[in-house]
Short mmCIF file of C-alpha atoms and ligand atoms in Angstrom, two decimals:
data_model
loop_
_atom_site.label_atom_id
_atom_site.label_comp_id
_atom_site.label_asym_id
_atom_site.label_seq_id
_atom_site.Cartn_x
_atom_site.Cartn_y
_atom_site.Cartn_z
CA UNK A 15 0.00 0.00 0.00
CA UNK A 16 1.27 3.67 -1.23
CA UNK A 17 1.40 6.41 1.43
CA UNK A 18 -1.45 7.98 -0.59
CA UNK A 19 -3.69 4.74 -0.88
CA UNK A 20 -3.19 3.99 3.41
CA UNK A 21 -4.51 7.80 4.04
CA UNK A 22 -7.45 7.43 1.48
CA UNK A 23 -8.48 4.05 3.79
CA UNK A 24 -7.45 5.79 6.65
CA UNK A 25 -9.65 8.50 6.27
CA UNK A 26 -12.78 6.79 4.92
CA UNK A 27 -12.42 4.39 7.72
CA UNK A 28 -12.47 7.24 10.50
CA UNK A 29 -15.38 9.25 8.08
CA UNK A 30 -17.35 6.46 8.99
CA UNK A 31 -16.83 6.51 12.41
CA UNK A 32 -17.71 9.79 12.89
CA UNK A 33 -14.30 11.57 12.90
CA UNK A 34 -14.41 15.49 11.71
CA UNK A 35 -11.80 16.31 9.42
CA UNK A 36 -10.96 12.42 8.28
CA UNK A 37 -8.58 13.12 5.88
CA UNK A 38 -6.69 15.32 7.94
CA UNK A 39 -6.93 12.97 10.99
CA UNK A 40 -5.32 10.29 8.74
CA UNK A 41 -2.68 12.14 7.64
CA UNK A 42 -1.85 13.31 10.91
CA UNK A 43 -1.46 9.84 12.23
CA UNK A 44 0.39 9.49 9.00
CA UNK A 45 3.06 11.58 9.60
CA UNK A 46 3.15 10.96 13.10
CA UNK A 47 4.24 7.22 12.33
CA UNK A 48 6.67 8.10 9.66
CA UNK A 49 8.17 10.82 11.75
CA UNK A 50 7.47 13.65 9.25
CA UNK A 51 5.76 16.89 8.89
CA UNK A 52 2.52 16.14 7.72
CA UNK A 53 3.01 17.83 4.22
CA UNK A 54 6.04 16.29 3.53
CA UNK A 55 3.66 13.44 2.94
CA UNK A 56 2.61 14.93 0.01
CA UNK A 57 5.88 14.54 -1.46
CA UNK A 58 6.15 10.57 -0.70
CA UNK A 59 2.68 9.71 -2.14
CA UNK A 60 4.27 7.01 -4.40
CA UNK A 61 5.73 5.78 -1.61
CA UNK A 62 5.43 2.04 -0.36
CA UNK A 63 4.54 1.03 3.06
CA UNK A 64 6.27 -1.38 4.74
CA UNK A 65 4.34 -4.21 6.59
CA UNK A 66 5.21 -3.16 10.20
CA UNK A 67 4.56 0.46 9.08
CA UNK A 68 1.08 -0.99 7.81
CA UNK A 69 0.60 -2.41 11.26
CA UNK A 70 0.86 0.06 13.17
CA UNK A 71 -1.02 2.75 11.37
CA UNK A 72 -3.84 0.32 11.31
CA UNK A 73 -3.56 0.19 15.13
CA UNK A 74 -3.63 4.39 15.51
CA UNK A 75 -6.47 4.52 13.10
CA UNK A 76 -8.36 2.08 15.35
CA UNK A 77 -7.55 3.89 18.34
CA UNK A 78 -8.59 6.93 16.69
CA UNK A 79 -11.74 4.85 15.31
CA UNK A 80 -12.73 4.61 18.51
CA UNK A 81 -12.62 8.13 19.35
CA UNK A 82 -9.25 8.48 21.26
CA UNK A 83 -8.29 12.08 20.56
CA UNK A 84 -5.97 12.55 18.04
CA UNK A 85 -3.37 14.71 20.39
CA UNK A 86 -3.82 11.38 22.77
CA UNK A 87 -2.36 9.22 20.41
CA UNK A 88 0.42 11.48 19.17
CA UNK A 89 0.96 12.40 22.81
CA UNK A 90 1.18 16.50 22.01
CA UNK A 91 -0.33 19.45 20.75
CA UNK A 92 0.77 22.84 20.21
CA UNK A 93 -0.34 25.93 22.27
CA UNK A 94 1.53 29.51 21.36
CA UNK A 95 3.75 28.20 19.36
CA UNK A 96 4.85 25.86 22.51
CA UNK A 97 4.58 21.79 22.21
CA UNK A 98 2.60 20.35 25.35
CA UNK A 99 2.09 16.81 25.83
CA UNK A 100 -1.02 15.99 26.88
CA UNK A 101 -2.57 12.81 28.62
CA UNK A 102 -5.74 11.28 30.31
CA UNK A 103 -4.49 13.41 32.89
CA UNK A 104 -5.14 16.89 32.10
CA UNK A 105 -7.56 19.02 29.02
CA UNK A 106 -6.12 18.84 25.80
CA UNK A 107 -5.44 22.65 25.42
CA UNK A 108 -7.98 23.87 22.88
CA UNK A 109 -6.79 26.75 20.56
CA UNK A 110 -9.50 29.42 22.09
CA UNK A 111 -7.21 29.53 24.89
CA UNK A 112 -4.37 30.58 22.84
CA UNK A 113 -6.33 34.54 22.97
CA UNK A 114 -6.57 33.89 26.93
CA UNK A 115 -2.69 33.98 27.07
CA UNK A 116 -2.67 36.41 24.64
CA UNK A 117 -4.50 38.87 26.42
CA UNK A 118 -2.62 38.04 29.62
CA UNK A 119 0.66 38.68 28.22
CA UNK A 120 -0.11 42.31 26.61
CA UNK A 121 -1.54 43.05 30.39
CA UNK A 122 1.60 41.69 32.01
CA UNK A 123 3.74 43.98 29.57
CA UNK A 124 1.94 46.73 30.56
CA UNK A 125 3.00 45.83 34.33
CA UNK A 126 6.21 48.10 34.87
CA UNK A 127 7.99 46.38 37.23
CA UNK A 128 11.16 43.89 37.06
CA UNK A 129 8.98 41.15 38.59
CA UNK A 130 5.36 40.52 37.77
CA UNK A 131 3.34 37.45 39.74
CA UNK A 132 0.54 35.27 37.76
CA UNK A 133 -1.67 32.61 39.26
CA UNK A 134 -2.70 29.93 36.53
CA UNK A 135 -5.54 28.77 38.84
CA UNK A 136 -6.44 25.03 37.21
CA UNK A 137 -3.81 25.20 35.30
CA UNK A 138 -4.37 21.46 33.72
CA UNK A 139 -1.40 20.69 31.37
CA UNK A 140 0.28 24.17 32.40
CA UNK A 141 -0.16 25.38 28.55
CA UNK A 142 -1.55 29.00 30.17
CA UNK A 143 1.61 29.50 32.48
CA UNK A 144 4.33 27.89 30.04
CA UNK A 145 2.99 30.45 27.18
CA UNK A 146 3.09 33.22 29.80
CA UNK A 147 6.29 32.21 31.50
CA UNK A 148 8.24 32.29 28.13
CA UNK A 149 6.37 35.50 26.53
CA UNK A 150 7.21 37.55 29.99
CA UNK A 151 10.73 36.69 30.75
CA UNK A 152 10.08 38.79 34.17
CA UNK A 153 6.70 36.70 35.31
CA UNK A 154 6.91 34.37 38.17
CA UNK A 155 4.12 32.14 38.01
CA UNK A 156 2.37 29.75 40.59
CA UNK A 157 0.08 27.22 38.62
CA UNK A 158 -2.20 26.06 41.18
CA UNK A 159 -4.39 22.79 40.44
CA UNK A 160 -6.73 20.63 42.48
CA UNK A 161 -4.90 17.56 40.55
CA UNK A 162 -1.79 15.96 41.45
CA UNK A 163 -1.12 14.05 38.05
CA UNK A 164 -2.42 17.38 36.08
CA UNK A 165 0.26 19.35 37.89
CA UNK A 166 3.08 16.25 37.01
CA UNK A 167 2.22 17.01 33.58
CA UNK A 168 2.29 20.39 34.00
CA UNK A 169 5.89 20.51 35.75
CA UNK A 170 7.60 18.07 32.73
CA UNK A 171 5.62 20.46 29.94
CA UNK A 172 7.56 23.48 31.84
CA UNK A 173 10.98 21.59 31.47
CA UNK A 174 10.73 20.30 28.18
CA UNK A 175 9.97 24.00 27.12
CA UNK A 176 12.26 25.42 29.72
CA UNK A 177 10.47 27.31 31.88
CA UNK A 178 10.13 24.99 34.70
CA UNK A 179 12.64 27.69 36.95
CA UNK A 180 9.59 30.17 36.78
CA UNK A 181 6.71 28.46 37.40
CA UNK A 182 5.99 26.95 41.38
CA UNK A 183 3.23 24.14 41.06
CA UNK A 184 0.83 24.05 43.82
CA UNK A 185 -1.85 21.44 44.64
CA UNK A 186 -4.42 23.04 45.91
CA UNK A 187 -8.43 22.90 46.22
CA UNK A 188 -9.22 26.56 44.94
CA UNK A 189 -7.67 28.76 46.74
CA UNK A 190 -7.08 26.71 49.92
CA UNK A 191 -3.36 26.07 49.94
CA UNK A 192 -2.44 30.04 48.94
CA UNK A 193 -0.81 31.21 51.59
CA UNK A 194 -2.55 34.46 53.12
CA UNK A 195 -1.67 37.84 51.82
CA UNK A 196 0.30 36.31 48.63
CA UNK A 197 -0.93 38.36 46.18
CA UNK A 198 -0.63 38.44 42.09
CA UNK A 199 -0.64 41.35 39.13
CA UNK A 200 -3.32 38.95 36.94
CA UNK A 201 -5.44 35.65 38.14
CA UNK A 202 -5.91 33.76 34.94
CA UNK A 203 -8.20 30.59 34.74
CA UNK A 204 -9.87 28.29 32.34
CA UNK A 205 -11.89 26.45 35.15
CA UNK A 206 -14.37 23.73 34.32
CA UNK A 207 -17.77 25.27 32.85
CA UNK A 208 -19.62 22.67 31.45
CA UNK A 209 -22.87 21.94 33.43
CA UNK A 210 -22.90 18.70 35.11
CA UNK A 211 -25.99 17.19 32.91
CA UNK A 212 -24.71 18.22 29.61
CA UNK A 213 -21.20 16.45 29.92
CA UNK A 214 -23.01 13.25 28.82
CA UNK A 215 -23.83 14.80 25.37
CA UNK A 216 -20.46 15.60 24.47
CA UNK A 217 -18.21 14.40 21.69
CA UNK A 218 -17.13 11.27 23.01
CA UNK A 219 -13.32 12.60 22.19
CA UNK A 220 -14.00 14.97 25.22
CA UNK A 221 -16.40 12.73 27.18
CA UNK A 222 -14.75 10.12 27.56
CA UNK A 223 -10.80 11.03 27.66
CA UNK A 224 -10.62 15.21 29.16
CA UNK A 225 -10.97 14.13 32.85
CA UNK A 226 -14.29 15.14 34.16
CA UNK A 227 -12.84 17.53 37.12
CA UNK A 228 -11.49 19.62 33.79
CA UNK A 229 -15.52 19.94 32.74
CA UNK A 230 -17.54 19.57 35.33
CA UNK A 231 -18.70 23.41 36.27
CA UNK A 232 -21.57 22.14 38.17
CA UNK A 233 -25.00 22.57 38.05
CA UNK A 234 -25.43 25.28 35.56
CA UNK A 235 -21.74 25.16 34.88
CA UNK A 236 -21.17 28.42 36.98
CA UNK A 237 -20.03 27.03 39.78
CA UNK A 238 -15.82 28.11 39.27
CA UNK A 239 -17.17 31.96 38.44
CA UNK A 240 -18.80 32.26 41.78
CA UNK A 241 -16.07 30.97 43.23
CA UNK A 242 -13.39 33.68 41.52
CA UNK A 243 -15.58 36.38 41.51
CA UNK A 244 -16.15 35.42 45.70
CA UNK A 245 -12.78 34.56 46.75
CA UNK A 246 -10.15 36.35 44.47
CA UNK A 247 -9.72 39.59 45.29
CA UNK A 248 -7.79 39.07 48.33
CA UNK A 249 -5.34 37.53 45.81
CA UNK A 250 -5.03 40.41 43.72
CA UNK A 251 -2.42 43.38 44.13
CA UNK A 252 -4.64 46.72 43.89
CA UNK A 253 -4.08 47.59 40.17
CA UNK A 254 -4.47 43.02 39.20
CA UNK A 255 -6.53 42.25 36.84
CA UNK A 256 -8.38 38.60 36.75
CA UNK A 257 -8.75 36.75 33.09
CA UNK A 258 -11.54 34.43 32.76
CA UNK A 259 -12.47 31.85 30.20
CA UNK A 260 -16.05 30.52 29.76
CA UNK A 261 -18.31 28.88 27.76
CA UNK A 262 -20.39 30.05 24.54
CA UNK A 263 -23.64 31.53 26.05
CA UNK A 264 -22.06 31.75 29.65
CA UNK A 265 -21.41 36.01 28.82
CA UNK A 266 -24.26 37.60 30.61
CA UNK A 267 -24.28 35.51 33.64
CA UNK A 268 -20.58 35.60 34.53
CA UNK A 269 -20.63 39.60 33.91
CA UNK A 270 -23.68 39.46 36.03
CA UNK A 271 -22.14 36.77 38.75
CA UNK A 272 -19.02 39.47 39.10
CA UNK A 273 -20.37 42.58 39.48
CA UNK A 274 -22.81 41.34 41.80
CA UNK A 275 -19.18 40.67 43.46
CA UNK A 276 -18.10 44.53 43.16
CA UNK A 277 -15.80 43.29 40.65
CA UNK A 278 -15.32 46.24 38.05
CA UNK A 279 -15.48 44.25 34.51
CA UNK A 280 -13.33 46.06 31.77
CA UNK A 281 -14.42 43.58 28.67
CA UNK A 282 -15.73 40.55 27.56
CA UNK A 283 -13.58 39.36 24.51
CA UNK A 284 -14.60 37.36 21.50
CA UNK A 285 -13.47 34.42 20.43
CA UNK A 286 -11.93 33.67 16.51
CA UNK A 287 -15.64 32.95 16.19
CA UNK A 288 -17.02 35.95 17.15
CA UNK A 289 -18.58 34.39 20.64
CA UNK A 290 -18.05 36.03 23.46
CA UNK A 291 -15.46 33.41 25.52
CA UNK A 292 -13.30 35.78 28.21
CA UNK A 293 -13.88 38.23 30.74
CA UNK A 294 -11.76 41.07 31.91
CA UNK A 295 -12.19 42.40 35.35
CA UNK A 296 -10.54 44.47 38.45
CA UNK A 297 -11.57 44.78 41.90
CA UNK A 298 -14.02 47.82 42.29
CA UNK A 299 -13.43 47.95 45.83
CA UNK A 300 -10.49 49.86 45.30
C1 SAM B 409 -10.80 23.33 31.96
S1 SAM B 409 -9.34 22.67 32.72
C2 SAM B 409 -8.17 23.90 32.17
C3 SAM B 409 -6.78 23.40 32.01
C4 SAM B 409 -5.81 24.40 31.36
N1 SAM B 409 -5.69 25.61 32.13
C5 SAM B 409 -6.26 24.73 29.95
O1 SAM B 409 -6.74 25.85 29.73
O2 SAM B 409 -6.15 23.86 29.07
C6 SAM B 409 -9.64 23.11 34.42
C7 SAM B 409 -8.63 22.64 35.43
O3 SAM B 409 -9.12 23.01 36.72
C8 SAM B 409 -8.76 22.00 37.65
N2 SAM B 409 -9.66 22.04 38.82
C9 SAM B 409 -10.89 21.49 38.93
N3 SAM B 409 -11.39 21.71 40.16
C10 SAM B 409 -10.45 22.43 40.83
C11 SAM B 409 -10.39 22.95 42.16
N4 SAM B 409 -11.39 22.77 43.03
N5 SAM B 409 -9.29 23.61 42.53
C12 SAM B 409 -8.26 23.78 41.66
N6 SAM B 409 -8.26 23.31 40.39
C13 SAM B 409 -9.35 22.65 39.98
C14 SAM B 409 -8.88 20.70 36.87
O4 SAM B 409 -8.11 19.67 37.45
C15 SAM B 409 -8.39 21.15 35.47
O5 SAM B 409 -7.01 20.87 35.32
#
């Protein structure tokens, strides 16, 4: 079988099974298994597989067949530019998230001092305070998560991209473990904010393998805002600012659930989709 023949089966195969983007799934675990970038395949189309090759792409499309997600198998994605490898463990780092870092780093360059201080709180593979830590050679960051094997991911992602020296991992229950009066110039957080109920009717590559304490926002899926918008500002140096992530639809209520909170909020961003997917906020208290 040609390199070009095993995608075309690859691809109809995980079509079948329901896989978005088939062909592009298919060449991904391509590549993967040949160790190449995914459009050098283009250039080896003639190319024979061998039979162990054969193999074991059959066995990543089945995996993938059965709705394993495709940075599972490969055992990375990218997030800013940085590779993170991901497990059972943690969130895959979706690329929505990328404009969450974004936005923290142009605040944290605004901050002019020779040290600036970030909590990542649930910081899941650490893909928020790695992208942080090596945009804003000054930041110190604590990335704080409820999960011990989440935060053993998180500490090998910060060595293999070589910011481990910045970054102090914390297991803690929200803000439990923080000692008192540590305080930071910008909370960031993509905390859980799927409602409880609704996590059943999920793609089953999220369902089944992003670890339901990385989903599970409660009830109405809420539960994480309340929770910031309550306990944050002690965290907070006077001129902080705290950078949410939520869900599509979420925009009123968590505007709503912080300035019930006296929390002053600056903007609600879009997402590359044009839904509204991050708040801004400062204490108003102040
Ligand atoms: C949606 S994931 C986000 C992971 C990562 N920051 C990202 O954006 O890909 C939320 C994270 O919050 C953590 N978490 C859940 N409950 C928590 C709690 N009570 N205290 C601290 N972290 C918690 C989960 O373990 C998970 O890693």
């Amino acid at each position: 079988m040609t390199v070009l023949e095993a995608i075309q089966k690859s691809a109809d195969f995980l079509g079948k099974k329901g896989v978005e983007s088939p062909r592009l799934n298919a060449e991904s675990l391509l590549a993967h298994l040949l160790k190449m970038p995914r459009m050098k395949l283009y250039l080896n189309f003639d190319r024979a597989l061998t039979a162990p090759e054969t193999d074991a792409l059959r066995e990543l499309v089945k995996r993938r067949g059965q709705r394993e997600p495709l940075q599972h198998i490969v055992g990375s994605t990218s997030f800013c530019g940085h590779e993170i490898s991901v497990s059972r463990h943690a969130l895959v780092p979706r690329p929505e998230t990328e404009l969450l870092a974004e936005y923290g780093w142009n605040f944290l360059v605004t901050c002019h001092s020779s040290l600036v201080t970030v909590l990542d709180f649930g910081t899941g593979t650490g893909c928020l305070a790695i992208a942080l830590a090596a945009k804003c050679p000054n930041a110190q960051i604590t990335a704080l998560d409820l999960s011990p094997d989440a935060l053993a991911l998180a500490k090998l992602n910060a060595l293999q991209n070589k910011v481990a020296e910045r970054i102090g991992f914390l297991q803690s229950d929200g803000f439990a473990a923080l000692a008192t009066g540590t305080q930071f110039d910008l909370i960031i957080s993509n905390p859980p904010y799927i409602p409880s109920a609704e996590i059943e009717t999920l793609q089953p590559e999220v369902r089944d393998f992003d670890p339901r304490a990385a989903l599970d926002g409660g009830a109405d899926g809420l539960d994480f805002y309340r929770w910031l918008a309550a306990e944050a500002k002690p965290f907070l140096k006077p001129e902080g600012k705290i950078m949410v992530e939520f869900g599509d639809g979420q925009a009123d209520a968590i505007k709503n659930i912080f300035e019930n909170e006296k929390w002053i909020v600056e903007a609600v961003q879009e997402d590359y989709s044009h839904r509204a997917r991050i708040i801004i906020a400062r204490n108003g208290e102040i």
